[in-house]
Amino acid sequence: MLYLIASCIALLLGPLFYRFLSNGSGLQKGLDGFIFVSLGGLVLIHILPELLEHGGLLSILFVLLGLWGPTASEKLFQRYSEITHNLTLSLGIGGLLLHTLTDGGAMVLAQHDSGSSLLALGIILHRLPVGLAIWWLLKPQVGSRWAILVLGAMMLLTGAGFMAGEQLLQQLSLDNTVYLQAFVTGSILHVVIHQPHGHHDADSNGRFEYQAGIGSLIGISLLFLLLLMDSGAHQHQDHGSEQLMQWLLVLAPVLLLAYALASIRFALGVTPSSAGLKVQWLQRLAGPEALIISLLLLGTTFALWQIFGLLLLGALLTWSKQRPVDPHLNVPHSALTFGFAHIVDRSAPWVLLSLILANLIGHPSIPLENPAIQLAILTLLLLPMRFCNLGAAVLAISLAFSGWSNMAVIFILLAAPWLNLQQLKAMTWGLRLALTALLGALLLPLALMEIQIQETFNWPVWSQELALLLLALLFAASLLRLGPRKFLRRLWHGQGPKAHAHKHGHKHDHSHGHHH
């Protein structure tokens, strides 16, 4: 019973925090950063792998339907965009209400002799951002009364789940509701990403991004604590938070070395402002600091194949006088600042996204052993984005560790830096066909070869942990400089998700516009 009371108190703390944090624009940005990271992180790192385990690839399609369906509906039926948005919000809230039933049942299991107190503590802690998010989403749109009613309903449903216990858990198990929960998960992501009541006009010059960064770091800390408790309360699962941590430990020393090499090549004159087209494509395709990642973690064979392929692709792009898109902006004058701040700002979102993507599409529940299917999935993944070379190297290595084919690994290393819609639009059809033919010629021999992954250097455990700490500090500094939304906005060619403009009819009828 104490667990039940504590979980309800955790929900009620949300409105108190909101009232304190919404007094100023800076605090509001901090609140936004906290919810954006904590809820988004829980979905991407914890919930989606579970959905994949129980529902397979089809569950991801339902997540995407919940995520992008409302946006598509609003574009197709602009007159009814407000109805569509409110329906999406209702689905998200409904999903959270359904989830509270399972929370109550799970606390019954936690208080058994064979249960884990960490499970109960994890449930209680994750109610803090949930209660805060309920108030954050509902109060600006429908007022305090509805927000209070929803919180009250959540507490009642938690109690109902607690009383019903294990029998209710069996009825509402993930196996029985996986596709419904996947769709609702996408709806929650849609609402959080598009920030329905964001006050961007009040911060058009980015004055409060530091506060947003602070909020996001607090959210990351809470997320890390929850995942740590979850790993302690459950058996180890492949492609969960523990797998991500293992990958980070392996990658951290090499990423720091890559950032150091970026500083060195900047000092030697290989900079984004270099006039030569060859030098520009060298930086775009390989850095060349990304090559050190392939060499140390995949082995000399992969690295030599990557170098050979990039030389041919770079020569073709240079010969055709094609310039790389997405130029570097505000390049610093200091080599250290360039390597450990500028390049970190550009690559950190891609590094994190690559790890999450590999954790999802490399999941054992997704049957993607066929190299042709792997290449098709990766092509669809690359086209709407603009991967940096470091992010591409991280994605390739993570997929290699997940058992993907050599063709898929080399495809990422060779194609990710240029195979995107923005770059392809700037090319002629002849160049597109030539690049496709050359890429195919470079990949075909790999179908007949077996290349084993060979780490060139094994780092001591203490050095990996120290490197991960330093890397976390660099990424945290980037998050503070940019804020969480601007940090992730780089994943869409420098543009975030398009804004919504919704009219909300409650006591003071007003319209909120926001821009990402």
CSV table of N, CA and C in Angstrom, one decimal, residues 48 51 57-72 182-187 189-190:
chain,number,residue,atom,x,y,z
A,48,LEU,N,10.3,1.3,-27.0
A,48,LEU,CA,10.3,0.7,-28.3
A,48,LEU,C,11.0,-0.6,-28.4
A,51,LEU,N,8.4,-3.1,-27.3
A,51,LEU,CA,7.4,-3.3,-28.4
A,51,LEU,C,7.9,-4.2,-29.5
A,57,LEU,N,8.3,-6.1,-36.2
A,57,LEU,CA,8.5,-5.0,-37.1
A,57,LEU,C,7.1,-4.2,-37.2
A,58,LEU,N,6.0,-5.0,-37.2
A,58,LEU,CA,4.7,-4.3,-37.4
A,58,LEU,C,4.4,-3.3,-36.3
A,59,SER,N,5.0,-3.5,-35.1
A,59,SER,CA,4.7,-2.6,-34.0
A,59,SER,C,5.4,-1.2,-34.3
A,60,ILE,N,6.5,-1.2,-35.0
A,60,ILE,CA,7.2,0.0,-35.4
A,60,ILE,C,6.3,0.8,-36.4
A,61,LEU,N,5.6,0.1,-37.3
A,61,LEU,CA,4.7,0.7,-38.2
A,61,LEU,C,3.6,1.4,-37.5
A,62,PHE,N,3.1,0.8,-36.5
A,62,PHE,CA,2.0,1.5,-35.7
A,62,PHE,C,2.5,2.7,-34.9
A,63,VAL,N,3.8,2.6,-34.5
A,63,VAL,CA,4.4,3.8,-33.8
A,63,VAL,C,4.5,4.9,-34.8
A,64,LEU,N,5.0,4.6,-36.1
A,64,LEU,CA,5.1,5.6,-37.1
A,64,LEU,C,3.8,6.2,-37.5
A,65,LEU,N,2.7,5.4,-37.5
A,65,LEU,CA,1.4,5.8,-37.8
A,65,LEU,C,0.9,6.8,-36.7
A,66,GLY,N,1.2,6.5,-35.5
A,66,GLY,CA,0.8,7.4,-34.4
A,66,GLY,C,1.6,8.7,-34.4
A,67,LEU,N,2.9,8.6,-34.9
A,67,LEU,CA,3.8,9.8,-34.9
A,67,LEU,C,3.5,10.7,-36.0
A,68,TRP,N,3.5,10.1,-37.3
A,68,TRP,CA,3.3,11.0,-38.4
A,68,TRP,C,1.9,11.1,-39.0
A,69,GLY,N,1.0,10.2,-38.5
A,69,GLY,CA,-0.3,10.2,-39.0
A,69,GLY,C,-1.0,11.6,-38.7
A,70,PRO,N,-0.9,12.1,-37.5
A,70,PRO,CA,-1.6,13.4,-37.3
A,70,PRO,C,-1.0,14.5,-38.1
A,71,THR,N,0.3,14.5,-38.4
A,71,THR,CA,0.9,15.5,-39.2
A,71,THR,C,0.4,15.5,-40.6
A,72,ALA,N,0.3,14.2,-41.1
A,72,ALA,CA,-0.2,14.1,-42.5
A,72,ALA,C,-1.7,14.5,-42.6
A,182,ALA,N,1.6,0.6,-29.2
A,182,ALA,CA,2.6,1.1,-30.2
A,182,ALA,C,2.0,2.4,-30.8
A,183,PHE,N,0.7,2.3,-31.2
A,183,PHE,CA,0.1,3.5,-31.8
A,183,PHE,C,0.0,4.6,-30.8
A,184,VAL,N,-0.3,4.3,-29.6
A,184,VAL,CA,-0.4,5.4,-28.6
A,184,VAL,C,1.0,6.0,-28.3
A,185,THR,N,2.0,5.1,-28.3
A,185,THR,CA,3.4,5.6,-28.1
A,185,THR,C,3.7,6.6,-29.2
A,186,GLY,N,3.4,6.3,-30.4
A,186,GLY,CA,3.6,7.3,-31.5
A,186,GLY,C,2.9,8.6,-31.3
A,187,SER,N,1.6,8.5,-30.8
A,187,SER,CA,0.9,9.7,-30.5
A,187,SER,C,1.5,10.5,-29.4
A,189,LEU,N,4.7,10.6,-28.7
A,189,LEU,CA,5.9,11.2,-29.3
A,189,LEU,C,5.5,12.4,-30.2
A,190,HIS,N,4.4,12.3,-30.9
A,190,HIS,CA,4.0,13.4,-31.7
A,190,HIS,C,3.7,14.7,-30.9
